[in-house]
């Protein structure tokens, strides 16, 4: 993918299948804040509000995705990049909560939830929001909200890193220490469109057509029918595992930390459903070459994995089968399931399906991503609001800490069932890692 080249002065670009999926999902429901990716931080110390405002302006100027709006032309959806000098670009908004009748913690939680769960109008300008609220003389809360159609989880991390560097530059009057951006997301969208229309992805499309032709249509979870999509998140730490321990175990097993976790998750699903196979949705970062590593954009691809889950299989057999399934899928990850759906290669579409889709991901959290001079920034939780999938499970990695977060609709899946799934996942993961470490010890003493 090194041949993706910058196109000078792009003002209009095609959209990718993932973006078109996001557009349809956004307009398919009124409670569409589930498409928002957000990060919030409490800030303690002498924050320079003017410097932060200028840093946000420079961030939006740096990344074309943050000044992209969307327009339809007949049946086609296009992304239009606004000039960095355009009016009404995303900028920092501020308000004062110091006189709020609630105590500061309650006021911050309520305010952050309102900012993160407020929907965007995708036809009214770039869907990005930067909001700051003062809750005391030297205390504030910052919330950054980006619609999924312009970013992915990695992009949020990049935006926070760049924002901190730009704020530091404003405070110190020094150049910002930021990597160059060889290409921007519209360059990638042009490349993808040209390659897809000239048969460049035909082999990948053929793979997905073969792989999913006889896949199960639904995931057999105990769902109670309901129109209520209000979501909540069950959170628990992985008490016996650090990110380093997980990485060592994965290396010993010649796989990845994600596959190790996915194997335990598949085993937990098998324990509860008795099914021998589950469809699990995952996001693939899709930054396959250096020019894409530092940019903000909707690079990630939605994939669906056929995870074999034989209830009678041992932990290592389950891991080996999961590894094969994942590596086969990742070998064709340049083409998302959204592209497969658009190509109409299958009798049915698999995701998004709010009645049956199950997602499982390993993500890096936002802790320590906002080092502001003289200010202590601590990550502040944001609410789940609503959810697109039936169940979305993430293992969040912050430094050495691992945390399980399962977001679901209590009206569809019972909290008792979610807690049981989490317990079984942790038990499965404990057993799997212990098996790997036992094998390593046995080899070392042989």
One Martini backbone bead per residue (centre of mass of N, CA, C, O) as a GRO file, in nm:
protein
  446
    1UNK     BB    1   0.049   0.066   0.005
    2UNK     BB    2   0.281   0.283  -0.081
    3UNK     BB    3   0.111   0.397  -0.348
    4UNK     BB    4  -0.010   0.605  -0.188
    5UNK     BB    5  -0.101   0.928  -0.294
    6UNK     BB    6  -0.100   1.253  -0.298
    7UNK     BB    7  -0.360   1.495  -0.346
    8UNK     BB    8  -0.391   1.793  -0.456
    9UNK     BB    9  -0.641   1.967  -0.338
   10UNK     BB   10  -0.872   1.823  -0.196
   11UNK     BB   11  -1.248   1.838  -0.205
   12UNK     BB   12  -1.329   1.551  -0.335
   13UNK     BB   13  -1.449   1.223  -0.228
   14UNK     BB   14  -1.489   0.923  -0.186
   15UNK     BB   15  -1.635   0.664  -0.028
   16UNK     BB   16  -1.643   0.408   0.183
   17UNK     BB   17  -1.801   0.134   0.290
   18UNK     BB   18  -1.785   0.212   0.591
   19UNK     BB   19  -1.913   0.494   0.558
   20UNK     BB   20  -2.179   0.397   0.432
   21UNK     BB   21  -2.260   0.235   0.676
   22UNK     BB   22  -2.263   0.471   0.877
   23UNK     BB   23  -2.479   0.634   0.733
   24UNK     BB   24  -2.706   0.424   0.753
   25UNK     BB   25  -2.699   0.384   1.060
   26UNK     BB   26  -2.755   0.678   1.137
   27UNK     BB   27  -3.040   0.692   0.961
   28UNK     BB   28  -3.190   0.434   1.099
   29UNK     BB   29  -3.176   0.613   1.370
   30UNK     BB   30  -3.237   0.845   1.620
   31UNK     BB   31  -3.041   0.689   1.831
   32UNK     BB   32  -2.711   0.766   1.703
   33UNK     BB   33  -2.473   0.787   1.929
   34UNK     BB   34  -2.323   0.510   1.868
   35UNK     BB   35  -2.130   0.667   1.648
   36UNK     BB   36  -1.968   0.772   1.881
   37UNK     BB   37  -1.640   0.889   1.964
   38UNK     BB   38  -1.504   0.916   2.298
   39UNK     BB   39  -1.331   1.162   2.518
   40UNK     BB   40  -1.252   1.218   2.869
   41UNK     BB   41  -1.125   1.493   3.088
   42UNK     BB   42  -0.978   1.583   3.371
   43UNK     BB   43  -0.862   1.917   3.478
   44UNK     BB   44  -0.573   2.003   3.675
   45UNK     BB   45  -0.511   2.343   3.666
   46UNK     BB   46  -0.354   2.596   3.466
   47UNK     BB   47  -0.548   2.650   3.216
   48UNK     BB   48  -0.517   2.749   2.874
   49UNK     BB   49  -0.777   2.830   2.686
   50UNK     BB   50  -0.652   2.970   2.438
   51UNK     BB   51  -0.448   2.746   2.370
   52UNK     BB   52  -0.661   2.526   2.328
   53UNK     BB   53  -0.812   2.661   2.098
   54UNK     BB   54  -0.569   2.672   1.902
   55UNK     BB   55  -0.513   2.370   1.902
   56UNK     BB   56  -0.777   2.284   1.774
   57UNK     BB   57  -0.743   2.443   1.513
   58UNK     BB   58  -0.480   2.294   1.428
   59UNK     BB   59  -0.596   2.011   1.422
   60UNK     BB   60  -0.809   2.062   1.201
   61UNK     BB   61  -0.597   2.155   0.989
   62UNK     BB   62  -0.425   1.887   0.981
   63UNK     BB   63  -0.704   1.718   0.952
   64UNK     BB   64  -0.927   1.650   0.707
   65UNK     BB   65  -1.143   1.479   0.859
   66UNK     BB   66  -1.221   1.732   1.059
   67UNK     BB   67  -1.318   1.887   0.760
   68UNK     BB   68  -1.560   1.685   0.690
   69UNK     BB   69  -1.826   1.648   0.465
   70UNK     BB   70  -2.161   1.532   0.366
   71UNK     BB   71  -2.287   1.428   0.037
   72UNK     BB   72  -2.541   1.387  -0.191
   73UNK     BB   73  -2.550   1.225  -0.534
   74UNK     BB   74  -2.799   1.075  -0.547
   75UNK     BB   75  -2.664   0.754  -0.472
   76UNK     BB   76  -2.418   0.920  -0.375
   77UNK     BB   77  -2.142   0.943  -0.146
   78UNK     BB   78  -1.968   1.231  -0.033
   79UNK     BB   79  -1.657   1.391   0.043
   80UNK     BB   80  -1.590   1.716   0.188
   81UNK     BB   81  -1.321   1.939   0.195
   82UNK     BB   82  -1.241   2.185   0.395
   83UNK     BB   83  -1.088   2.453   0.448
   84UNK     BB   84  -0.884   2.578   0.698
   85UNK     BB   85  -1.039   2.879   0.648
   86UNK     BB   86  -1.308   2.807   0.718
   87UNK     BB   87  -1.610   2.837   0.829
   88UNK     BB   88  -1.746   2.642   1.076
   89UNK     BB   89  -1.552   2.488   1.224
   90UNK     BB   90  -1.434   2.303   1.447
   91UNK     BB   91  -1.448   2.400   1.797
   92UNK     BB   92  -1.416   2.542   2.097
   93UNK     BB   93  -1.626   2.492   2.367
   94UNK     BB   94  -1.777   2.678   2.644
   95UNK     BB   95  -1.840   2.634   3.004
   96UNK     BB   96  -2.007   2.693   3.324
   97UNK     BB   97  -2.025   2.478   3.637
   98UNK     BB   98  -1.965   2.615   3.919
   99UNK     BB   99  -2.294   2.682   3.982
  100UNK     BB  100  -2.389   2.415   4.015
  101UNK     BB  101  -2.599   2.236   4.222
  102UNK     BB  102  -2.418   2.024   4.190
  103UNK     BB  103  -2.173   1.841   4.233
  104UNK     BB  104  -1.893   1.815   4.049
  105UNK     BB  105  -1.918   1.514   3.973
  106UNK     BB  106  -2.211   1.522   3.870
  107UNK     BB  107  -2.174   1.748   3.663
  108UNK     BB  108  -1.963   1.601   3.490
  109UNK     BB  109  -2.126   1.350   3.417
  110UNK     BB  110  -2.366   1.493   3.286
  111UNK     BB  111  -2.209   1.656   3.075
  112UNK     BB  112  -2.053   1.427   2.931
  113UNK     BB  113  -2.303   1.268   2.843
  114UNK     BB  114  -2.432   1.494   2.671
  115UNK     BB  115  -2.195   1.527   2.471
  116UNK     BB  116  -2.153   1.223   2.380
  117UNK     BB  117  -2.489   1.174   2.319
  118UNK     BB  118  -2.485   1.372   2.087
  119UNK     BB  119  -2.590   1.418   1.790
  120UNK     BB  120  -2.532   1.431   1.450
  121UNK     BB  121  -2.530   1.630   1.155
  122UNK     BB  122  -2.404   1.519   0.854
  123UNK     BB  123  -2.529   1.786   0.680
  124UNK     BB  124  -2.390   2.037   0.880
  125UNK     BB  125  -2.098   1.917   0.902
  126UNK     BB  126  -1.844   1.839   1.078
  127UNK     BB  127  -1.824   1.546   1.301
  128UNK     BB  128  -1.708   1.750   1.551
  129UNK     BB  129  -1.616   1.771   1.914
  130UNK     BB  130  -1.517   2.048   2.141
  131UNK     BB  131  -1.534   2.043   2.500
  132UNK     BB  132  -1.559   2.283   2.777
  133UNK     BB  133  -1.569   2.266   3.145
  134UNK     BB  134  -1.613   2.454   3.427
  135UNK     BB  135  -1.583   2.351   3.795
  136UNK     BB  136  -1.338   2.547   3.870
  137UNK     BB  137  -1.064   2.736   3.907
  138UNK     BB  138  -0.872   2.442   3.848
  139UNK     BB  139  -1.127   2.300   3.690
  140UNK     BB  140  -1.193   2.059   3.426
  141UNK     BB  141  -1.370   1.941   3.125
  142UNK     BB  142  -1.292   1.727   2.849
  143UNK     BB  143  -1.452   1.677   2.521
  144UNK     BB  144  -1.419   1.427   2.263
  145UNK     BB  145  -1.609   1.410   1.950
  146UNK     BB  146  -1.638   1.145   1.701
  147UNK     BB  147  -1.740   1.030   1.421
  148UNK     BB  148  -1.705   0.728   1.262
  149UNK     BB  149  -1.696   0.846   0.960
  150UNK     BB  150  -1.396   1.001   1.048
  151UNK     BB  151  -1.318   0.750   1.241
  152UNK     BB  152  -1.124   0.576   1.487
  153UNK     BB  153  -0.971   0.460   1.756
  154UNK     BB  154  -0.689   0.549   1.661
  155UNK     BB  155  -0.768   0.843   1.591
  156UNK     BB  156  -0.828   0.939   1.875
  157UNK     BB  157  -0.543   0.904   1.978
  158UNK     BB  158  -0.408   1.094   1.774
  159UNK     BB  159  -0.569   1.350   1.844
  160UNK     BB  160  -0.475   1.366   2.139
  161UNK     BB  161  -0.174   1.378   2.089
  162UNK     BB  162  -0.179   1.632   1.907
  163UNK     BB  163  -0.318   1.823   2.105
  164UNK     BB  164  -0.094   1.819   2.316
  165UNK     BB  165   0.134   1.924   2.130
  166UNK     BB  166  -0.009   2.193   2.050
  167UNK     BB  167  -0.040   2.306   2.334
  168UNK     BB  168   0.259   2.306   2.405
  169UNK     BB  169   0.339   2.500   2.176
  170UNK     BB  170   0.167   2.738   2.279
  171UNK     BB  171   0.302   2.765   2.562
  172UNK     BB  172   0.625   2.758   2.448
  173UNK     BB  173   0.678   2.863   2.153
  174UNK     BB  174   0.702   2.590   1.996
  175UNK     BB  175   0.734   2.344   1.802
  176UNK     BB  176   0.562   2.086   1.700
  177UNK     BB  177   0.587   1.735   1.783
  178UNK     BB  178   0.525   1.603   1.466
  179UNK     BB  179   0.438   1.407   1.232
  180UNK     BB  180   0.413   1.342   0.925
  181UNK     BB  181   0.170   1.366   0.640
  182UNK     BB  182   0.173   1.204   0.350
  183UNK     BB  183  -0.132   1.130   0.400
  184UNK     BB  184  -0.479   1.125   0.362
  185UNK     BB  185  -0.786   0.998   0.370
  186UNK     BB  186  -0.876   1.083   0.079
  187UNK     BB  187  -0.645   0.929  -0.055
  188UNK     BB  188  -0.740   0.650   0.033
  189UNK     BB  189  -1.026   0.664  -0.093
  190UNK     BB  190  -0.928   0.686  -0.382
  191UNK     BB  191  -0.764   0.426  -0.389
  192UNK     BB  192  -0.994   0.230  -0.321
  193UNK     BB  193  -1.179   0.300  -0.555
  194UNK     BB  194  -0.985   0.234  -0.789
  195UNK     BB  195  -0.925  -0.061  -0.707
  196UNK     BB  196  -1.223  -0.167  -0.698
  197UNK     BB  197  -1.290  -0.080  -1.012
  198UNK     BB  198  -1.023  -0.278  -1.116
  199UNK     BB  199  -1.006  -0.562  -0.940
  200UNK     BB  200  -0.810  -0.550  -0.675
  201UNK     BB  201  -1.040  -0.726  -0.477
  202UNK     BB  202  -1.142  -1.002  -0.589
  203UNK     BB  203  -1.006  -1.214  -0.405
  204UNK     BB  204  -1.129  -1.115  -0.140
  205UNK     BB  205  -1.424  -1.142  -0.219
  206UNK     BB  206  -1.413  -1.445  -0.278
  207UNK     BB  207  -1.341  -1.535   0.003
  208UNK     BB  208  -1.596  -1.428   0.150
  209UNK     BB  209  -1.800  -1.585  -0.014
  210UNK     BB  210  -1.696  -1.864   0.078
  211UNK     BB  211  -1.680  -1.828   0.393
  212UNK     BB  212  -2.007  -1.722   0.424
  213UNK     BB  213  -2.214  -1.904   0.275
  214UNK     BB  214  -2.247  -2.119   0.550
  215UNK     BB  215  -2.311  -1.935   0.766
  216UNK     BB  216  -2.451  -1.838   1.031
  217UNK     BB  217  -2.711  -1.607   1.082
  218UNK     BB  218  -2.695  -1.643   1.399
  219UNK     BB  219  -2.670  -1.571   1.742
  220UNK     BB  220  -2.743  -1.782   2.024
  221UNK     BB  221  -2.906  -1.574   2.215
  222UNK     BB  222  -3.095  -1.462   2.503
  223UNK     BB  223  -3.347  -1.294   2.359
  224UNK     BB  224  -3.549  -1.010   2.423
  225UNK     BB  225  -3.784  -0.856   2.279
  226UNK     BB  226  -3.705  -0.510   2.172
  227UNK     BB  227  -3.698  -0.146   2.116
  228UNK     BB  228  -3.493  -0.101   2.325
  229UNK     BB  229  -3.152   0.076   2.310
  230UNK     BB  230  -3.058   0.103   2.582
  231UNK     BB  231  -2.742   0.129   2.740
  232UNK     BB  232  -2.488  -0.066   2.905
  233UNK     BB  233  -2.194  -0.120   3.125
  234UNK     BB  234  -1.986  -0.384   3.193
  235UNK     BB  235  -1.729  -0.382   3.450
  236UNK     BB  236  -1.399  -0.552   3.460
  237UNK     BB  237  -1.125  -0.670   3.570
  238UNK     BB  238  -0.813  -0.838   3.503
  239UNK     BB  239  -0.665  -0.961   3.778
  240UNK     BB  240  -0.446  -1.193   3.644
  241UNK     BB  241  -0.380  -0.967   3.416
  242UNK     BB  242  -0.148  -0.841   3.199
  243UNK     BB  243  -0.028  -0.716   2.916
  244UNK     BB  244   0.244  -0.864   2.939
  245UNK     BB  245   0.140  -1.149   2.996
  246UNK     BB  246  -0.028  -1.173   2.741
  247UNK     BB  247   0.204  -1.131   2.537
  248UNK     BB  248   0.375  -1.373   2.626
  249UNK     BB  249   0.163  -1.593   2.575
  250UNK     BB  250   0.125  -1.535   2.275
  251UNK     BB  251   0.417  -1.584   2.190
  252UNK     BB  252   0.431  -1.879   2.288
  253UNK     BB  253   0.167  -1.950   2.095
  254UNK     BB  254   0.191  -1.804   1.819
  255UNK     BB  255   0.029  -1.528   1.862
  256UNK     BB  256  -0.216  -1.306   1.971
  257UNK     BB  257  -0.378  -1.133   2.205
  258UNK     BB  258  -0.649  -1.134   2.062
  259UNK     BB  259  -0.674  -1.440   2.010
  260UNK     BB  260  -0.661  -1.524   2.301
  261UNK     BB  261  -0.920  -1.374   2.385
  262UNK     BB  262  -1.112  -1.493   2.169
  263UNK     BB  263  -1.094  -1.784   2.264
  264UNK     BB  264  -1.221  -1.734   2.542
  265UNK     BB  265  -1.484  -1.612   2.435
  266UNK     BB  266  -1.577  -1.852   2.266
  267UNK     BB  267  -1.589  -2.048   2.505
  268UNK     BB  268  -1.804  -1.892   2.665
  269UNK     BB  269  -2.025  -1.912   2.453
  270UNK     BB  270  -2.033  -2.222   2.445
  271UNK     BB  271  -2.118  -2.266   2.738
  272UNK     BB  272  -2.407  -2.104   2.691
  273UNK     BB  273  -2.506  -2.230   2.389
  274UNK     BB  274  -2.360  -2.498   2.245
  275UNK     BB  275  -2.217  -2.395   2.011
  276UNK     BB  276  -1.974  -2.454   1.734
  277UNK     BB  277  -2.042  -2.153   1.631
  278UNK     BB  278  -1.935  -1.806   1.582
  279UNK     BB  279  -2.019  -1.477   1.516
  280UNK     BB  280  -1.758  -1.222   1.502
  281UNK     BB  281  -1.703  -0.899   1.542
  282UNK     BB  282  -1.447  -0.679   1.399
  283UNK     BB  283  -1.180  -0.452   1.414
  284UNK     BB  284  -0.958  -0.333   1.159
  285UNK     BB  285  -0.714  -0.106   1.127
  286UNK     BB  286  -0.575  -0.082   0.826
  287UNK     BB  287  -0.252   0.004   0.869
  288UNK     BB  288  -0.037  -0.119   0.619
  289UNK     BB  289   0.121   0.161   0.616
  290UNK     BB  290   0.306   0.429   0.707
  291UNK     BB  291   0.125   0.667   0.582
  292UNK     BB  292  -0.127   0.573   0.793
  293UNK     BB  293  -0.037   0.596   1.101
  294UNK     BB  294  -0.098   0.937   1.156
  295UNK     BB  295  -0.395   0.939   1.080
  296UNK     BB  296  -0.720   1.065   1.032
  297UNK     BB  297  -0.976   0.808   1.004
  298UNK     BB  298  -1.176   0.551   0.831
  299UNK     BB  299  -0.983   0.277   0.822
  300UNK     BB  300  -1.139   0.073   0.944
  301UNK     BB  301  -1.253  -0.265   0.944
  302UNK     BB  302  -1.523  -0.479   0.903
  303UNK     BB  303  -1.543  -0.795   1.055
  304UNK     BB  304  -1.607  -1.153   1.027
  305UNK     BB  305  -1.586  -1.430   1.246
  306UNK     BB  306  -1.539  -1.781   1.245
  307UNK     BB  307  -1.581  -1.923   1.554
  308UNK     BB  308  -1.475  -2.200   1.692
  309UNK     BB  309  -1.698  -2.379   1.951
  310UNK     BB  310  -1.614  -2.643   2.108
  311UNK     BB  311  -1.720  -2.758   2.411
  312UNK     BB  312  -1.496  -3.014   2.413
  313UNK     BB  313  -1.256  -2.845   2.392
  314UNK     BB  314  -0.959  -2.755   2.448
  315UNK     BB  315  -0.771  -2.480   2.493
  316UNK     BB  316  -0.560  -2.533   2.262
  317UNK     BB  317  -0.760  -2.613   2.041
  318UNK     BB  318  -0.918  -2.351   2.045
  319UNK     BB  319  -0.677  -2.169   1.975
  320UNK     BB  320  -0.597  -2.294   1.702
  321UNK     BB  321  -0.871  -2.244   1.561
  322UNK     BB  322  -0.880  -1.938   1.604
  323UNK     BB  323  -0.619  -1.869   1.460
  324UNK     BB  324  -0.698  -1.966   1.179
  325UNK     BB  325  -0.947  -1.787   1.143
  326UNK     BB  326  -0.809  -1.510   1.184
  327UNK     BB  327  -0.576  -1.523   0.974
  328UNK     BB  328  -0.757  -1.560   0.729
  329UNK     BB  329  -0.911  -1.295   0.761
  330UNK     BB  330  -0.663  -1.094   0.774
  331UNK     BB  331  -0.562  -1.160   0.479
  332UNK     BB  332  -0.861  -1.004   0.389
  333UNK     BB  333  -0.890  -0.700   0.533
  334UNK     BB  334  -0.912  -0.487   0.300
  335UNK     BB  335  -1.196  -0.622   0.300
  336UNK     BB  336  -1.493  -0.556   0.399
  337UNK     BB  337  -1.809  -0.641   0.481
  338UNK     BB  338  -1.930  -0.395   0.339
  339UNK     BB  339  -1.824  -0.471   0.057
  340UNK     BB  340  -1.967  -0.742   0.041
  341UNK     BB  341  -2.253  -0.633   0.068
  342UNK     BB  342  -2.241  -0.442  -0.184
  343UNK     BB  343  -2.176  -0.691  -0.388
  344UNK     BB  344  -2.387  -0.919  -0.345
  345UNK     BB  345  -2.258  -1.226  -0.257
  346UNK     BB  346  -2.498  -1.268  -0.059
  347UNK     BB  347  -2.806  -1.352   0.081
  348UNK     BB  348  -2.688  -1.193   0.334
  349UNK     BB  349  -2.653  -0.982   0.604
  350UNK     BB  350  -2.462  -0.956   0.903
  351UNK     BB  351  -2.361  -0.653   0.921
  352UNK     BB  352  -2.561  -0.478   1.086
  353UNK     BB  353  -2.726  -0.648   1.381
  354UNK     BB  354  -2.921  -0.574   1.657
  355UNK     BB  355  -3.023  -0.890   1.707
  356UNK     BB  356  -2.708  -1.055   1.669
  357UNK     BB  357  -2.457  -0.891   1.702
  358UNK     BB  358  -2.110  -0.971   1.782
  359UNK     BB  359  -1.852  -0.802   1.956
  360UNK     BB  360  -1.478  -0.819   1.952
  361UNK     BB  361  -1.218  -0.634   2.135
  362UNK     BB  362  -0.894  -0.480   2.122
  363UNK     BB  363  -0.802  -0.191   2.309
  364UNK     BB  364  -0.676   0.130   2.344
  365UNK     BB  365  -0.660   0.357   2.561
  366UNK     BB  366  -0.636   0.712   2.702
  367UNK     BB  367  -0.426   0.697   2.893
  368UNK     BB  368  -0.173   0.940   2.880
  369UNK     BB  369  -0.263   1.126   2.607
  370UNK     BB  370  -0.276   1.419   2.792
  371UNK     BB  371   0.005   1.604   2.816
  372UNK     BB  372  -0.014   1.890   3.011
  373UNK     BB  373   0.124   2.166   3.108
  374UNK     BB  374   0.044   2.189   3.450
  375UNK     BB  375  -0.159   1.941   3.395
  376UNK     BB  376  -0.397   1.714   3.521
  377UNK     BB  377  -0.492   1.422   3.337
  378UNK     BB  378  -0.805   1.241   3.356
  379UNK     BB  379  -0.993   0.994   3.285
  380UNK     BB  380  -1.335   1.003   3.178
  381UNK     BB  381  -1.625   0.868   3.183
  382UNK     BB  382  -1.852   0.741   2.942
  383UNK     BB  383  -2.139   0.669   2.809
  384UNK     BB  384  -2.322   0.448   2.612
  385UNK     BB  385  -2.640   0.488   2.562
  386UNK     BB  386  -2.612   0.327   2.275
  387UNK     BB  387  -2.656   0.046   2.033
  388UNK     BB  388  -2.602  -0.153   1.753
  389UNK     BB  389  -2.538  -0.400   1.876
  390UNK     BB  390  -2.613  -0.648   2.086
  391UNK     BB  391  -2.292  -0.703   2.147
  392UNK     BB  392  -2.012  -0.531   2.315
  393UNK     BB  393  -1.673  -0.639   2.347
  394UNK     BB  394  -1.402  -0.517   2.556
  395UNK     BB  395  -1.050  -0.491   2.576
  396UNK     BB  396  -0.875  -0.271   2.779
  397UNK     BB  397  -0.561  -0.097   2.726
  398UNK     BB  398  -0.370   0.040   3.013
  399UNK     BB  399  -0.089  -0.033   2.989
  400UNK     BB  400  -0.104  -0.302   3.217
  401UNK     BB  401  -0.405  -0.276   3.203
  402UNK     BB  402  -0.711  -0.476   3.217
  403UNK     BB  403  -1.046  -0.433   3.070
  404UNK     BB  404  -1.380  -0.523   3.088
  405UNK     BB  405  -1.633  -0.437   2.828
  406UNK     BB  406  -1.993  -0.465   2.832
  407UNK     BB  407  -2.222  -0.379   2.582
  408UNK     BB  408  -2.579  -0.342   2.645
  409UNK     BB  409  -2.924  -0.440   2.651
  410UNK     BB  410  -3.131  -0.505   2.913
  411UNK     BB  411  -3.391  -0.567   2.731
  412UNK     BB  412  -3.234  -0.816   2.578
  413UNK     BB  413  -3.010  -0.864   2.803
  414UNK     BB  414  -2.916  -0.998   3.083
  415UNK     BB  415  -2.714  -0.929   3.345
  416UNK     BB  416  -2.667  -1.219   3.438
  417UNK     BB  417  -2.558  -1.320   3.166
  418UNK     BB  418  -2.319  -1.124   3.144
  419UNK     BB  419  -2.179  -1.211   3.407
  420UNK     BB  420  -2.140  -1.505   3.319
  421UNK     BB  421  -1.971  -1.447   3.071
  422UNK     BB  422  -1.740  -1.303   3.217
  423UNK     BB  423  -1.662  -1.533   3.406
  424UNK     BB  424  -1.599  -1.742   3.183
  425UNK     BB  425  -1.384  -1.579   3.041
  426UNK     BB  426  -1.186  -1.563   3.279
  427UNK     BB  427  -1.157  -1.868   3.317
  428UNK     BB  428  -1.054  -1.929   3.032
  429UNK     BB  429  -0.808  -1.743   3.041
  430UNK     BB  430  -0.667  -1.868   3.280
  431UNK     BB  431  -0.636  -2.152   3.154
  432UNK     BB  432  -0.482  -2.073   2.898
  433UNK     BB  433  -0.237  -1.931   3.024
  434UNK     BB  434  -0.154  -2.164   3.207
  435UNK     BB  435  -0.092  -2.364   2.979
  436UNK     BB  436   0.129  -2.202   2.842
  437UNK     BB  437   0.314  -2.171   3.095
  438UNK     BB  438   0.349  -2.471   3.146
  439UNK     BB  439   0.491  -2.541   2.881
  440UNK     BB  440   0.732  -2.355   2.927
  441UNK     BB  441   0.831  -2.488   3.189
  442UNK     BB  442   0.865  -2.773   3.078
  443UNK     BB  443   1.079  -2.696   2.863
  444UNK     BB  444   1.290  -2.569   3.064
  445UNK     BB  445   1.312  -2.858   3.242
  446UNK     BB  446   1.389  -3.084   3.018
   0.00000   0.00000   0.00000
